[in-house]
mmCIF file with all atom_site columns, C-alpha atoms in Angstrom:
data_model
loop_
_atom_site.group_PDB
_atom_site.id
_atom_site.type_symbol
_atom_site.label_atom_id
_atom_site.label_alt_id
_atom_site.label_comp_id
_atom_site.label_asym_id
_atom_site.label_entity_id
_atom_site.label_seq_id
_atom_site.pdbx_PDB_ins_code
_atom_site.Cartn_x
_atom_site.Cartn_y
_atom_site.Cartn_z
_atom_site.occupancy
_atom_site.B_iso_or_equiv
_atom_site.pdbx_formal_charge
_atom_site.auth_seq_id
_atom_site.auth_comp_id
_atom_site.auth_asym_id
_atom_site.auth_atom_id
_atom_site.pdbx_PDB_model_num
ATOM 1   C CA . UNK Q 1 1   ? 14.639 -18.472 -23.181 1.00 0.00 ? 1   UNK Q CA 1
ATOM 2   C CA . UNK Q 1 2   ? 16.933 -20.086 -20.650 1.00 0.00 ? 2   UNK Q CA 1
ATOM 3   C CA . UNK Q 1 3   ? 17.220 -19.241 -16.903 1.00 0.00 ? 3   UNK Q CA 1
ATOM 4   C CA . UNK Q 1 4   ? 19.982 -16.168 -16.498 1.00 0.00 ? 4   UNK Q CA 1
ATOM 5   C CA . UNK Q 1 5   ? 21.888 -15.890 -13.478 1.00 0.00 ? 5   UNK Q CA 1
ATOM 6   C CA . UNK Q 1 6   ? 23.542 -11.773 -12.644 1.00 0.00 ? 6   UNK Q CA 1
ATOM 7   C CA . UNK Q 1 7   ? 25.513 -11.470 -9.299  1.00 0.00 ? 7   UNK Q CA 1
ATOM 8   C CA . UNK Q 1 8   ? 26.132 -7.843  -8.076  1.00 0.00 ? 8   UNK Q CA 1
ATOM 9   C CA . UNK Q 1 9   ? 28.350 -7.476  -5.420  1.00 0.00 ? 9   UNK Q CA 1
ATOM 10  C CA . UNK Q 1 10  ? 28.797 -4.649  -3.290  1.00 0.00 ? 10  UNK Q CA 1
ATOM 11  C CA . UNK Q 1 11  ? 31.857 -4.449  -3.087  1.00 0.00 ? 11  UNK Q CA 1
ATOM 12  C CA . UNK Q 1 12  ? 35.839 -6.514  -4.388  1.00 0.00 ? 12  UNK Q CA 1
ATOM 13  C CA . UNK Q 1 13  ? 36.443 -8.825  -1.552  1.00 0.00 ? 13  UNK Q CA 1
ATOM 14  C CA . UNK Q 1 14  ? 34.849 -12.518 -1.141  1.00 0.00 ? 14  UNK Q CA 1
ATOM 15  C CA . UNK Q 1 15  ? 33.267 -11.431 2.426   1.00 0.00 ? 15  UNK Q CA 1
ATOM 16  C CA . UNK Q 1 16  ? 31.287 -8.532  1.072   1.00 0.00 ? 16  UNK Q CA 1
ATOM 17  C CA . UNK Q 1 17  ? 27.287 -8.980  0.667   1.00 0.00 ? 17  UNK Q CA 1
ATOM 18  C CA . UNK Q 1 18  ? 26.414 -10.531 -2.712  1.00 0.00 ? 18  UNK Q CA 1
ATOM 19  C CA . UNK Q 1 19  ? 23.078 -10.088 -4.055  1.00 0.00 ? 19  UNK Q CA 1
ATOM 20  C CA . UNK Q 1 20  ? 21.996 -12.809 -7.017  1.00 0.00 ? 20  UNK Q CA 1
ATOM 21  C CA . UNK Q 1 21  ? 18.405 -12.823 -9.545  1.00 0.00 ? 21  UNK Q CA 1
ATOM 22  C CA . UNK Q 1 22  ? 17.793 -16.083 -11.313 1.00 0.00 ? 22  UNK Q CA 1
ATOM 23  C CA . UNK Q 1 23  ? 15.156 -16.035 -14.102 1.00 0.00 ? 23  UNK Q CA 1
ATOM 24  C CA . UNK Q 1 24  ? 14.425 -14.890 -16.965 1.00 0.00 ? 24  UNK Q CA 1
ATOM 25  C CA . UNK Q 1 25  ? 15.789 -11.307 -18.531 1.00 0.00 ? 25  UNK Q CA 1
ATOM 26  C CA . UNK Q 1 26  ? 12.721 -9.598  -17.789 1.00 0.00 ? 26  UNK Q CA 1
ATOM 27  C CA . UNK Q 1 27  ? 11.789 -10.749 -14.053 1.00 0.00 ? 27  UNK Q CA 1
ATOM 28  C CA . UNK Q 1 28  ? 15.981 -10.313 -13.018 1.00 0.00 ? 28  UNK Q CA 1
ATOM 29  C CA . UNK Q 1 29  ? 14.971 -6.756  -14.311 1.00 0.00 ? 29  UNK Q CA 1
ATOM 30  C CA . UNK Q 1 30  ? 12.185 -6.068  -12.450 1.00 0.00 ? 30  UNK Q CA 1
ATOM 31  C CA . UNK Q 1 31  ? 13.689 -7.887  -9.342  1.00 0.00 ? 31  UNK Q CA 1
ATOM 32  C CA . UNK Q 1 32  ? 16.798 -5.617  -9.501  1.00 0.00 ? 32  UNK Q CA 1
ATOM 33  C CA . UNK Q 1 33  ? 14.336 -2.201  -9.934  1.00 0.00 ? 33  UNK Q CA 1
ATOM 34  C CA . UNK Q 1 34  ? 12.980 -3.708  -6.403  1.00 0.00 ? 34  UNK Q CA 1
ATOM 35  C CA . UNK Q 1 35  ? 15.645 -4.732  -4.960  1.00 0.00 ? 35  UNK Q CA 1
ATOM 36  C CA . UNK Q 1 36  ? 17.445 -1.372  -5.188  1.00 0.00 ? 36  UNK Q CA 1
ATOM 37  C CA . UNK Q 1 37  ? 14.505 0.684   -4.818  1.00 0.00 ? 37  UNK Q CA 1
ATOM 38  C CA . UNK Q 1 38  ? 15.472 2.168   -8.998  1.00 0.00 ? 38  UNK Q CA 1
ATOM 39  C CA . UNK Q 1 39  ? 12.959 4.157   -10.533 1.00 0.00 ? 39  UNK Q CA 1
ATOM 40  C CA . UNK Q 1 40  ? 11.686 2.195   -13.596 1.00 0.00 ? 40  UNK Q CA 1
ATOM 41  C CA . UNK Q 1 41  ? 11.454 5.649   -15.793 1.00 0.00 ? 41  UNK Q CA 1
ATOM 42  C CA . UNK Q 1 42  ? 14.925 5.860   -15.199 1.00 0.00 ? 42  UNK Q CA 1
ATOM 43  C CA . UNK Q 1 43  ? 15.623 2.980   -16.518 1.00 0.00 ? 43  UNK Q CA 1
ATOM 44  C CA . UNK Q 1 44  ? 13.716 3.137   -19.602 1.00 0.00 ? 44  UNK Q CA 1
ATOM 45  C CA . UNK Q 1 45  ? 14.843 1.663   -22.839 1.00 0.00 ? 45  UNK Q CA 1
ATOM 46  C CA . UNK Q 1 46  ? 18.147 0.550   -20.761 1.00 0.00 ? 46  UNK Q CA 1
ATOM 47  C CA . UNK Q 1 47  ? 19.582 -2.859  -21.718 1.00 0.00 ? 47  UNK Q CA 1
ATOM 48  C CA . UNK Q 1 48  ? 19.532 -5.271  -18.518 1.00 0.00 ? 48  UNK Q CA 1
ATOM 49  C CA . UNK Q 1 49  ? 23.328 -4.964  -18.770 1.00 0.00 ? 49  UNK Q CA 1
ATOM 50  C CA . UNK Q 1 50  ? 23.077 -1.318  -18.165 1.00 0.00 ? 50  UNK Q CA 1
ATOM 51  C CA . UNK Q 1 51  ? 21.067 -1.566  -15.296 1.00 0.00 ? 51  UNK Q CA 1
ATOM 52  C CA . UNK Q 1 52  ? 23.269 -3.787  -14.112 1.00 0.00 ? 52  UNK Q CA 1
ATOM 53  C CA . UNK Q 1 53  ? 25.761 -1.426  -14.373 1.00 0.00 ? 53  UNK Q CA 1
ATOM 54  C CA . UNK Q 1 54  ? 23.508 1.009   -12.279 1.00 0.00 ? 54  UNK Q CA 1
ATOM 55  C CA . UNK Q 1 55  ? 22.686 -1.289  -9.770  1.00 0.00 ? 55  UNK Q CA 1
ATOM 56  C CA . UNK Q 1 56  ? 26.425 -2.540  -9.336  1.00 0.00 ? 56  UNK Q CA 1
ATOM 57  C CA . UNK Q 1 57  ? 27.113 1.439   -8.765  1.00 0.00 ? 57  UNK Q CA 1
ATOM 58  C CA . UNK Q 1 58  ? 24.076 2.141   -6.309  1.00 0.00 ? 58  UNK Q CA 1
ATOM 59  C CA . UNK Q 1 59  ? 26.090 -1.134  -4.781  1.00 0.00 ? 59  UNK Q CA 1
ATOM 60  C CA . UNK Q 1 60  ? 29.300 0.211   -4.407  1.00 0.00 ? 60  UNK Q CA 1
ATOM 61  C CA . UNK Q 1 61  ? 28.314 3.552   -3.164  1.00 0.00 ? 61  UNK Q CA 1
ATOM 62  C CA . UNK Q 1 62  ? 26.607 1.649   -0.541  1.00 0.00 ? 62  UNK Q CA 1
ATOM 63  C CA . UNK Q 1 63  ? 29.079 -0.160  0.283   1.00 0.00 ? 63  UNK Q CA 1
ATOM 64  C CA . UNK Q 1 64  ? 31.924 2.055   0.597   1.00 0.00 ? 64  UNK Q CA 1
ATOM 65  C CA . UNK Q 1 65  ? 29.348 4.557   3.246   1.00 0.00 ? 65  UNK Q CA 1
ATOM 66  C CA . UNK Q 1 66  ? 28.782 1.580   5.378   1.00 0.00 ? 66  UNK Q CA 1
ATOM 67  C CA . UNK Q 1 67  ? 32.409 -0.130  5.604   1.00 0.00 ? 67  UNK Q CA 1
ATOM 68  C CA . UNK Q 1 68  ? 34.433 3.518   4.870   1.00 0.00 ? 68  UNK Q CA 1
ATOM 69  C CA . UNK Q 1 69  ? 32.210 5.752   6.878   1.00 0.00 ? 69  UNK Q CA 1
ATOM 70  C CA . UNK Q 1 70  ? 30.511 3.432   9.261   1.00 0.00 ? 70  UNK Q CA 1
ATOM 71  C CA . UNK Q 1 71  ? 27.185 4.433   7.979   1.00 0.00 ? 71  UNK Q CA 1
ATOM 72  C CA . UNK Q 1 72  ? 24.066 2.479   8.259   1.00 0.00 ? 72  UNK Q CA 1
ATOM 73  C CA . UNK Q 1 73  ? 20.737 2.647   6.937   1.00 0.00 ? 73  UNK Q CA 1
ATOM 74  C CA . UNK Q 1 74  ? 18.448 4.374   9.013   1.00 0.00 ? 74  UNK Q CA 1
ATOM 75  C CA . UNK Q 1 75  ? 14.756 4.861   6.701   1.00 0.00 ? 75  UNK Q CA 1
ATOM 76  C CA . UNK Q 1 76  ? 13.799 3.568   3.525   1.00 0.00 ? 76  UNK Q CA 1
ATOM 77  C CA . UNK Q 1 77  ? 10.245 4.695   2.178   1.00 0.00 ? 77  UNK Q CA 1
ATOM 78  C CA . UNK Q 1 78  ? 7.877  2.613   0.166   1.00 0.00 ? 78  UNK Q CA 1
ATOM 79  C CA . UNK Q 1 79  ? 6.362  5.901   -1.485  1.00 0.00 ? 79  UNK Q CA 1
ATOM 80  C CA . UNK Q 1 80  ? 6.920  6.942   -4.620  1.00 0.00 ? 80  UNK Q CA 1
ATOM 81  C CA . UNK Q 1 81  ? 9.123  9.962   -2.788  1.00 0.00 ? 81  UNK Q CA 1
ATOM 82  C CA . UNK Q 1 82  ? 13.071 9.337   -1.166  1.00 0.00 ? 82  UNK Q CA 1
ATOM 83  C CA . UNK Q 1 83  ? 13.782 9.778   2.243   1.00 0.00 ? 83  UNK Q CA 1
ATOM 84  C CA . UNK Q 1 84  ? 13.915 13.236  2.950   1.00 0.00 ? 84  UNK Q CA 1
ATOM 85  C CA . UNK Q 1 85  ? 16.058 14.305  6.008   1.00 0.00 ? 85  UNK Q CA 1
ATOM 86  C CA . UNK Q 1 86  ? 14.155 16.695  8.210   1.00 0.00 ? 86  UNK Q CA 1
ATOM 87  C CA . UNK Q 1 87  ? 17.464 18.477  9.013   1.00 0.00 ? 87  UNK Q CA 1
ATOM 88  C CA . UNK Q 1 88  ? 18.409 18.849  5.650   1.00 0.00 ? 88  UNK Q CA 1
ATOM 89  C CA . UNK Q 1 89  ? 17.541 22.670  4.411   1.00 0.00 ? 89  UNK Q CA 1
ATOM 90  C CA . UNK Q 1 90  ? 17.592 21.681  0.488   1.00 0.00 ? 90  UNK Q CA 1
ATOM 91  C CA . UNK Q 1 91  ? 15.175 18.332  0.847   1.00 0.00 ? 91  UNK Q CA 1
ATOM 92  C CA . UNK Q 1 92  ? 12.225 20.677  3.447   1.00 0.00 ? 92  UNK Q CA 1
ATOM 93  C CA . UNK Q 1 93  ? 12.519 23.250  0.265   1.00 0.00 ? 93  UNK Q CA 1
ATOM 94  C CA . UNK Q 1 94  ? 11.764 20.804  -2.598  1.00 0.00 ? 94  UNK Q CA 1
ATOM 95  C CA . UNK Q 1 95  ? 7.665  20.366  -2.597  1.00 0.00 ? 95  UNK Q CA 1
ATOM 96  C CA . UNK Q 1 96  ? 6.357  17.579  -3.785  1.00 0.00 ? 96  UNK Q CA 1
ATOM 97  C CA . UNK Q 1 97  ? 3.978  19.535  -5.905  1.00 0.00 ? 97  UNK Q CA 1
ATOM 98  C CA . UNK Q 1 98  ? 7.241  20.918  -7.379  1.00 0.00 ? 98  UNK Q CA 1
ATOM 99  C CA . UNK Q 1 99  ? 8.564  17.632  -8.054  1.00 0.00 ? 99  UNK Q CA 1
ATOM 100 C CA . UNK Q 1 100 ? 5.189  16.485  -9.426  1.00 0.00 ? 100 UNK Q CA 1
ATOM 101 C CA . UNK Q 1 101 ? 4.442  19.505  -11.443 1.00 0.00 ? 101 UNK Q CA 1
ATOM 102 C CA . UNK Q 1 102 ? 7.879  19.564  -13.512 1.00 0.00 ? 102 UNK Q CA 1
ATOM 103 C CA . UNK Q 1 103 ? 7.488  15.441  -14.035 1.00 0.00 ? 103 UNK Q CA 1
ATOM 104 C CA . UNK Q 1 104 ? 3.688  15.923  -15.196 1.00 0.00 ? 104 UNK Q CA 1
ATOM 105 C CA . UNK Q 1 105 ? 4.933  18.522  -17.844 1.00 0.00 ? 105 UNK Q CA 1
ATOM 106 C CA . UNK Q 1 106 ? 7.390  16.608  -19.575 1.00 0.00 ? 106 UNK Q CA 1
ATOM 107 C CA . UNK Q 1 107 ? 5.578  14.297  -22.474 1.00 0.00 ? 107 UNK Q CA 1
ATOM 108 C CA . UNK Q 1 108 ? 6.739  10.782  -21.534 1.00 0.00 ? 108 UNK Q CA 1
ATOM 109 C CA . UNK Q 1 109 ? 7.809  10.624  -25.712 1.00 0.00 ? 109 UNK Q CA 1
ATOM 110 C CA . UNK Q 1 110 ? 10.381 13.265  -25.115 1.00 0.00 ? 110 UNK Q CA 1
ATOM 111 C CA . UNK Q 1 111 ? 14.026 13.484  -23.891 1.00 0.00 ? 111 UNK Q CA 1
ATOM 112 C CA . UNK Q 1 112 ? 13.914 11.103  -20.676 1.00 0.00 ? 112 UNK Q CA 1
ATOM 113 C CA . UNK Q 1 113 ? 16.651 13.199  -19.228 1.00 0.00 ? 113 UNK Q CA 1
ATOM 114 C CA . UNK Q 1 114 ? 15.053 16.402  -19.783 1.00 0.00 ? 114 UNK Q CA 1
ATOM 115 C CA . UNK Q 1 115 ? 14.131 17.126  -15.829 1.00 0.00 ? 115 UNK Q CA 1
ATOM 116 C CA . UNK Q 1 116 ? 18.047 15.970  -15.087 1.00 0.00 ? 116 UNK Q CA 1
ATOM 117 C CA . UNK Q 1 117 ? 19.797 18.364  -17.523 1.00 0.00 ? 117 UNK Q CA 1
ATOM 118 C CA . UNK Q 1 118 ? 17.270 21.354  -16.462 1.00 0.00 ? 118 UNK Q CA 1
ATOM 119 C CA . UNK Q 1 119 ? 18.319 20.836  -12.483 1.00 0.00 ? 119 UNK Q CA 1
ATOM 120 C CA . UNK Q 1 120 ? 21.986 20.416  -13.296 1.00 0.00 ? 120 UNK Q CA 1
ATOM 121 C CA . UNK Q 1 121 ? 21.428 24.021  -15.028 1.00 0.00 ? 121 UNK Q CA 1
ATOM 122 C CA . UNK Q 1 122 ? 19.679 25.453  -12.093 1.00 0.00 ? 122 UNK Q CA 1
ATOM 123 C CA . UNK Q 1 123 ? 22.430 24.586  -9.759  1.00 0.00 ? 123 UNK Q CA 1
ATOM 124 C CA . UNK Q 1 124 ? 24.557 27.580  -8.347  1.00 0.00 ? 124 UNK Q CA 1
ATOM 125 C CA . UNK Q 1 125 ? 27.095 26.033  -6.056  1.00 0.00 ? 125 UNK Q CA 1
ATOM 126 C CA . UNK Q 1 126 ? 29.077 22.844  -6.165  1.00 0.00 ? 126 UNK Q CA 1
ATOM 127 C CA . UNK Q 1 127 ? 28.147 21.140  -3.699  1.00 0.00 ? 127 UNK Q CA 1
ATOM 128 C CA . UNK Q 1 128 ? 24.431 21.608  -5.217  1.00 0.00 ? 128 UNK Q CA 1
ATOM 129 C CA . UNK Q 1 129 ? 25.442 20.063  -7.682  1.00 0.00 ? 129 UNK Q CA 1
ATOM 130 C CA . UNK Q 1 130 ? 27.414 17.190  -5.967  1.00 0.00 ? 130 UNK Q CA 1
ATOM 131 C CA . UNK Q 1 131 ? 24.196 16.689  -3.622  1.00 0.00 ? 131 UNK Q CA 1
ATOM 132 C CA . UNK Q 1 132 ? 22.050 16.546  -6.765  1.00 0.00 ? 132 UNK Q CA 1
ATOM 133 C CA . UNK Q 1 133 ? 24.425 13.776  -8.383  1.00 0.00 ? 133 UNK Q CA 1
ATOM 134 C CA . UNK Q 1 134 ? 24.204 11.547  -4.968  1.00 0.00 ? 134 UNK Q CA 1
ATOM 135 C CA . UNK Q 1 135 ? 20.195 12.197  -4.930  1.00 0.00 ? 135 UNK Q CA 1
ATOM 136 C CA . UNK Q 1 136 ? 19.841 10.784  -8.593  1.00 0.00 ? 136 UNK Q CA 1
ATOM 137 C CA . UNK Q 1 137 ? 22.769 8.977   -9.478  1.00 0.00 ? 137 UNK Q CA 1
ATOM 138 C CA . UNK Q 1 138 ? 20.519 6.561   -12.021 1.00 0.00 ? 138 UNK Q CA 1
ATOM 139 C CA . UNK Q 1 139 ? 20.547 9.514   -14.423 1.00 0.00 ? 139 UNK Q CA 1
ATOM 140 C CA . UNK Q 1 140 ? 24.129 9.319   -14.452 1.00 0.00 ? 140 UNK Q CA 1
ATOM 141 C CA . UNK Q 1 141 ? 24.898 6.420   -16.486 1.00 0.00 ? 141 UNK Q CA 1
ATOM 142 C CA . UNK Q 1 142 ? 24.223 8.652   -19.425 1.00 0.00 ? 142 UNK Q CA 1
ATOM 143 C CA . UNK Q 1 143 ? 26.806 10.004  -21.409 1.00 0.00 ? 143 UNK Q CA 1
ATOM 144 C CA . UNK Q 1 144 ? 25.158 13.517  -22.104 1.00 0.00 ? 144 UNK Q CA 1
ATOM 145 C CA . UNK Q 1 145 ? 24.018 14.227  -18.026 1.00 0.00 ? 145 UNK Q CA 1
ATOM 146 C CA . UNK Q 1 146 ? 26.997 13.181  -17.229 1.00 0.00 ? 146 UNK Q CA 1
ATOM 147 C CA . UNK Q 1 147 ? 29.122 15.884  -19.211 1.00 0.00 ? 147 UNK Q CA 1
ATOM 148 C CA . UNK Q 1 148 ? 26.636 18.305  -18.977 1.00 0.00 ? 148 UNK Q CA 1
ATOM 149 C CA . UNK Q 1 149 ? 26.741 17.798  -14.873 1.00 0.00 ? 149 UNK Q CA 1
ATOM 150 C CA . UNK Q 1 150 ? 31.149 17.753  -15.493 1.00 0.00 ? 150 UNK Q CA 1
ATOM 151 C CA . UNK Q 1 151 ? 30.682 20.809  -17.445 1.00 0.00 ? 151 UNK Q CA 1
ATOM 152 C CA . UNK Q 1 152 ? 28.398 23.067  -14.756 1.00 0.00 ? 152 UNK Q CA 1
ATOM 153 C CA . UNK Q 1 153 ? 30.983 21.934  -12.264 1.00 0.00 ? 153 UNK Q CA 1
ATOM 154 C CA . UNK Q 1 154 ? 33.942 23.136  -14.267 1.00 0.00 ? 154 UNK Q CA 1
ATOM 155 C CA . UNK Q 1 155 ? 32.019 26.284  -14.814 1.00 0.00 ? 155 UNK Q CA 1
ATOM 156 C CA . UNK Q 1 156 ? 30.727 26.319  -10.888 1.00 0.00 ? 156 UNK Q CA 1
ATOM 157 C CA . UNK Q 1 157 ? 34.809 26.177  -10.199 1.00 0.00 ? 157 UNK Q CA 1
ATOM 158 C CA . UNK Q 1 158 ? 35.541 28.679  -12.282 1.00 0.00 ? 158 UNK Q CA 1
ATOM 159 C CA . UNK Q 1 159 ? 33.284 31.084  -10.829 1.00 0.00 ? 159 UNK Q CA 1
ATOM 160 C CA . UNK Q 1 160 ? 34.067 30.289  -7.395  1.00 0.00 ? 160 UNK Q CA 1
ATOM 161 C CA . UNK Q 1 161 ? 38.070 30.883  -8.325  1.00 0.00 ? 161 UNK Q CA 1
#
C-alpha cells in the first residue's frame, strides 16, 4: 500500500498549528492515538477517517480554549488516567477503583459504549452532563451517545424549568 498523507489542523486560518502523519493507514493511526493522547478502545472498529474526524474535533476544541479563552496547557499525564484537577469537587470523587471496576465488568465483545450511555443516565444536572461530554468527547462521534446525551439534556431542562 502506498504512503498516505492526513493533515489536521487546529483550527481555519493558514497561521494556525498544523499537525501532519505520513505512512501507511495503520502507523498514521496509531501516530494520531499518540499524538492526541485518544484512548485506543475508543476508537475501536473506527475507520481512520473517523478518527480523523475525532482528532480534527479534539483539535478544534483545543484550539478555540487557547486563542478564544487564552488558555494554555498546564499537565498532561502519561498514565493510563486524565489529569485530574485537585480543585475540581467531581474529578477528587471519581476513584480510580470506580473507574476500573465498571471498565473490568463490561466484556470487551459487548456494546463499546456501554460505560458512556450508563454515565450519561446517571447524570442529574446539566452541567454534569456538559462536564461529562468535555471529559470524553471520543465517545461522541457516535450517533446513539450522542442522542442519548441530547436527550438527558432535554429531559435535565425540562426538569430544571
Amino acid at each position: 500500500m502506498s504512503e498516505t498523507t492526513v493533515t489536521i489542523k487546529y483550527g481555519k486560518g493558514y497561521d494556525d498549528t498544523w499537525a501532519v502523519f505520513r505512512g501507511r493507514p495503520e502507523e498514521i493511526r496509531a501516530d494520531i492515538l499518540s499524538y492526541f493522547g485518544m484512548d485506543p478502545e475508543t476508537q475501536r472498529g473506527l475507520s481512520l477517517s473517523s478518527v480523523v474526524i475525532n482528532a480534527t474535533n479534539v483539535a478544534h476544541g483545543k484550539g478555540l480554549i487557547a486563542t478564544a479563552l487564552g488558555a494554555t496547557v498546564v499537565e498532561e499525564t502519561t498514565t493510563d488516567e486524565p489529569a485530574k484537577p485537585t480543585s475540581d469537587p467531581w474529578a477528587a470523587a471519581a476513584s480510580t477503583t470506580q473507574v476500573h471496576t465498571v471498565a473490568d465488568q463490561a466484556p470487551a465483545a459487548e456494546d463499546p459504549n456501554a460505560w458512556i450511555l450508563g454515565e450519561i443516565e446517571k447524570k442529574t444536572a446539566v452541567q454534569e452532563l456538559k462536564k461529562l461530554w468535555a471529559d470524553n468527547q471520543s465517545f461522541f462521534s457516535d450517533e446513539k451517545v450522542m442522542a442519548a446525551w441530547k436527550a438527558k439534556g432535554k429531559s435535565l431542562q425540562g426538569v430544571a424549568a
